[in-house]
XYZ file of C-alpha atoms in Angstrom:
197
model
C 0.071 0.048 0.382
C 3.142 2.277 0.754
C 3.974 2.345 -3.187
C 3.518 5.911 -3.776
C 5.009 7.227 -0.701
C 8.144 8.658 -2.356
C 6.127 9.916 -5.357
C 6.039 13.559 -3.332
C 4.510 12.798 -0.385
C 4.339 16.018 2.013
C 2.824 16.319 5.081
C 1.632 18.943 7.132
C 2.170 19.268 10.600
C 1.851 21.148 13.474
C 1.699 19.442 16.908
C 2.463 15.513 15.259
C -0.544 14.179 16.007
C -2.617 15.053 12.009
C -1.808 11.414 10.925
C -1.064 8.812 14.041
C -3.073 6.168 13.813
C -4.468 6.747 10.535
C -3.503 4.236 8.149
C -6.294 1.789 8.551
C -8.193 3.953 7.150
C -6.340 6.006 4.636
C -6.875 6.359 0.925
C -3.443 4.983 -0.471
C -4.085 6.023 -3.529
C -4.323 9.862 -1.824
C -1.307 10.202 -0.228
C -0.586 14.313 0.601
C 1.457 15.801 -2.055
C 1.200 12.845 -4.603
C -0.124 13.090 -8.208
C -1.492 9.635 -8.497
C -3.865 7.371 -11.154
C -6.562 6.192 -9.234
C -6.031 3.190 -10.795
C -8.741 0.490 -9.160
C -5.379 -2.187 -8.257
C -1.620 -1.522 -8.299
C -0.170 -2.959 -11.344
C 3.373 -3.647 -12.193
C 6.468 -3.918 -9.947
C 5.676 -1.709 -6.630
C 8.125 0.446 -5.065
C 10.275 0.976 -8.235
C 12.160 4.208 -9.210
C 10.384 6.581 -11.680
C 12.268 6.657 -15.046
C 13.434 10.403 -14.786
C 16.670 11.790 -12.868
C 15.818 14.797 -11.783
C 15.052 15.940 -8.020
C 16.919 18.436 -5.691
C 16.499 20.975 -3.015
C 17.987 23.819 -1.721
C 17.914 25.774 1.446
C 19.515 28.841 2.975
C 18.207 27.223 6.861
C 14.994 29.738 6.184
C 14.017 28.739 3.038
C 14.037 25.812 0.736
C 12.671 24.767 -2.056
C 12.282 20.928 -3.654
C 10.980 19.741 -6.813
C 11.242 16.654 -8.655
C 10.777 15.789 -12.746
C 8.709 12.502 -12.482
C 7.453 9.408 -14.488
C 6.239 6.038 -13.812
C 3.901 3.617 -15.603
C 2.424 6.452 -17.965
C 2.297 8.914 -15.533
C 4.120 12.298 -16.319
C 4.097 15.395 -13.459
C 6.549 18.224 -12.671
C 5.983 18.993 -9.106
C 7.727 22.046 -7.004
C 7.289 23.483 -3.212
C 8.966 26.129 -1.765
C 8.869 26.885 1.674
C 8.752 29.880 3.352
C 8.836 30.784 7.148
C 5.190 30.829 7.989
C 3.586 28.807 4.593
C 4.883 27.126 1.545
C 3.902 27.121 -2.229
C 3.192 23.521 -4.010
C 3.186 23.886 -7.672
C 2.173 21.038 -10.375
C 2.892 21.406 -14.425
C 2.965 19.125 -17.520
C 0.328 16.433 -15.575
C -0.080 13.783 -17.963
C -1.171 10.235 -18.406
C -2.755 8.097 -20.676
C -5.163 5.933 -19.195
C -9.468 5.737 -18.601
C -8.654 6.136 -14.809
C -8.932 9.957 -13.090
C -5.419 11.723 -12.205
C -5.457 13.321 -8.659
C -3.297 15.618 -6.455
C -3.741 15.628 -3.122
C -3.269 17.953 -1.227
C -3.845 17.201 2.369
C -5.336 13.658 3.514
C -5.241 13.948 7.534
C -7.855 13.787 10.401
C -10.740 15.923 10.592
C -10.446 17.956 13.778
C -13.219 20.617 14.289
C -15.145 22.601 11.275
C -14.038 23.057 7.563
C -14.694 26.759 6.053
C -15.358 26.804 2.459
C -14.578 30.258 1.155
C -17.001 32.368 -0.966
C -14.789 34.516 -1.974
C -16.277 37.067 1.019
C -16.518 34.983 4.028
C -15.449 31.996 5.500
C -18.528 29.315 6.186
C -18.462 25.860 7.607
C -19.586 22.884 5.422
C -21.292 19.951 6.450
C -20.178 17.134 6.642
C -19.294 14.836 3.403
C -18.226 14.970 -0.060
C -18.143 18.795 -2.062
C -17.013 19.266 -5.292
C -15.794 23.161 -6.248
C -14.590 24.277 -9.261
C -14.433 28.630 -9.015
C -11.079 30.419 -9.400
C -10.092 31.836 -5.974
C -11.127 28.790 -3.891
C -9.791 28.823 -0.395
C -10.686 26.987 2.995
C -9.179 26.689 6.530
C -8.972 23.350 8.563
C -7.101 22.886 11.889
C -5.167 25.597 11.669
C -4.248 25.330 8.098
C -5.213 27.636 5.079
C -5.466 26.200 1.618
C -5.747 28.917 -1.395
C -6.321 27.656 -4.987
C -5.806 31.027 -6.893
C -6.799 29.307 -10.282
C -10.167 27.586 -11.430
C -9.490 24.035 -10.086
C -11.184 20.733 -10.032
C -11.615 20.228 -6.234
C -12.632 17.314 -4.168
C -13.471 17.843 -0.328
C -14.294 14.908 2.237
C -15.125 15.584 5.072
C -16.754 12.357 7.107
C -16.005 8.861 8.815
C -14.065 6.303 6.785
C -13.870 2.764 7.681
C -10.806 0.234 8.038
C -8.824 -2.470 9.514
C -5.379 -2.587 11.211
C -5.353 -6.553 9.220
C -5.089 -4.148 6.012
C -1.705 -2.955 6.709
C 0.163 -5.765 8.927
C -0.308 -9.406 9.618
C -0.170 -8.467 12.929
C -2.971 -5.787 13.114
C -6.474 -6.745 14.215
C -9.411 -7.257 11.760
C -11.861 -5.535 13.551
C -13.449 -2.560 12.062
C -12.676 1.047 13.193
C -14.359 4.515 12.212
C -11.774 7.863 12.177
C -13.205 10.981 10.929
C -10.438 12.260 7.867
C -9.908 15.368 6.475
C -9.483 14.925 2.266
C -8.897 17.704 -0.189
C -7.554 17.131 -3.854
C -7.379 18.124 -7.183
C -9.471 15.794 -9.821
C -6.996 16.081 -13.377
C -9.195 13.819 -14.805
C -9.329 11.139 -17.146
C -6.116 11.340 -19.544
C -5.104 14.520 -18.642
C -1.924 16.258 -20.957
C -0.517 19.070 -19.771
C -2.553 19.504 -16.437
């Protein structure tokens, strides 16, 4: 299930508890920060490297940059993260995949803590629990002390609801008892066969 953890995984941590023991209910094709083809099942050899060699980072001790040119199994993306003292900017370009499956970049998938607020361009209002789709420029959200801003028009899906799973799904020593946890997921849907997304 951890096949995509090396594909640009980006955790947003303030307390260290945002992802603690979330993994039985995690959607493993929605790794925070990663762009992933939403295939019904993982195909090909797992945990293998991408085919492009460019990856790098730089920092002056306060500010930083990380970037990579990703390609594996027909999915390609150029990704960059710019880190500042009070936040960071994530950019993706050249996203392409010739597949019948949608391609998604997950912004975050963590425990749901309190209300999720969405902007209507003037004010932030709480969202009902469930699945929400957005396609307007300038969309912004607030959850658990973190603001998410999308300056351009994006096809966004936000889920703020309970999810079920079990520890036996990820480890043979784990219990098969079903558990339910509240999860916040925010993702960009690039659609089927994106070209230059």
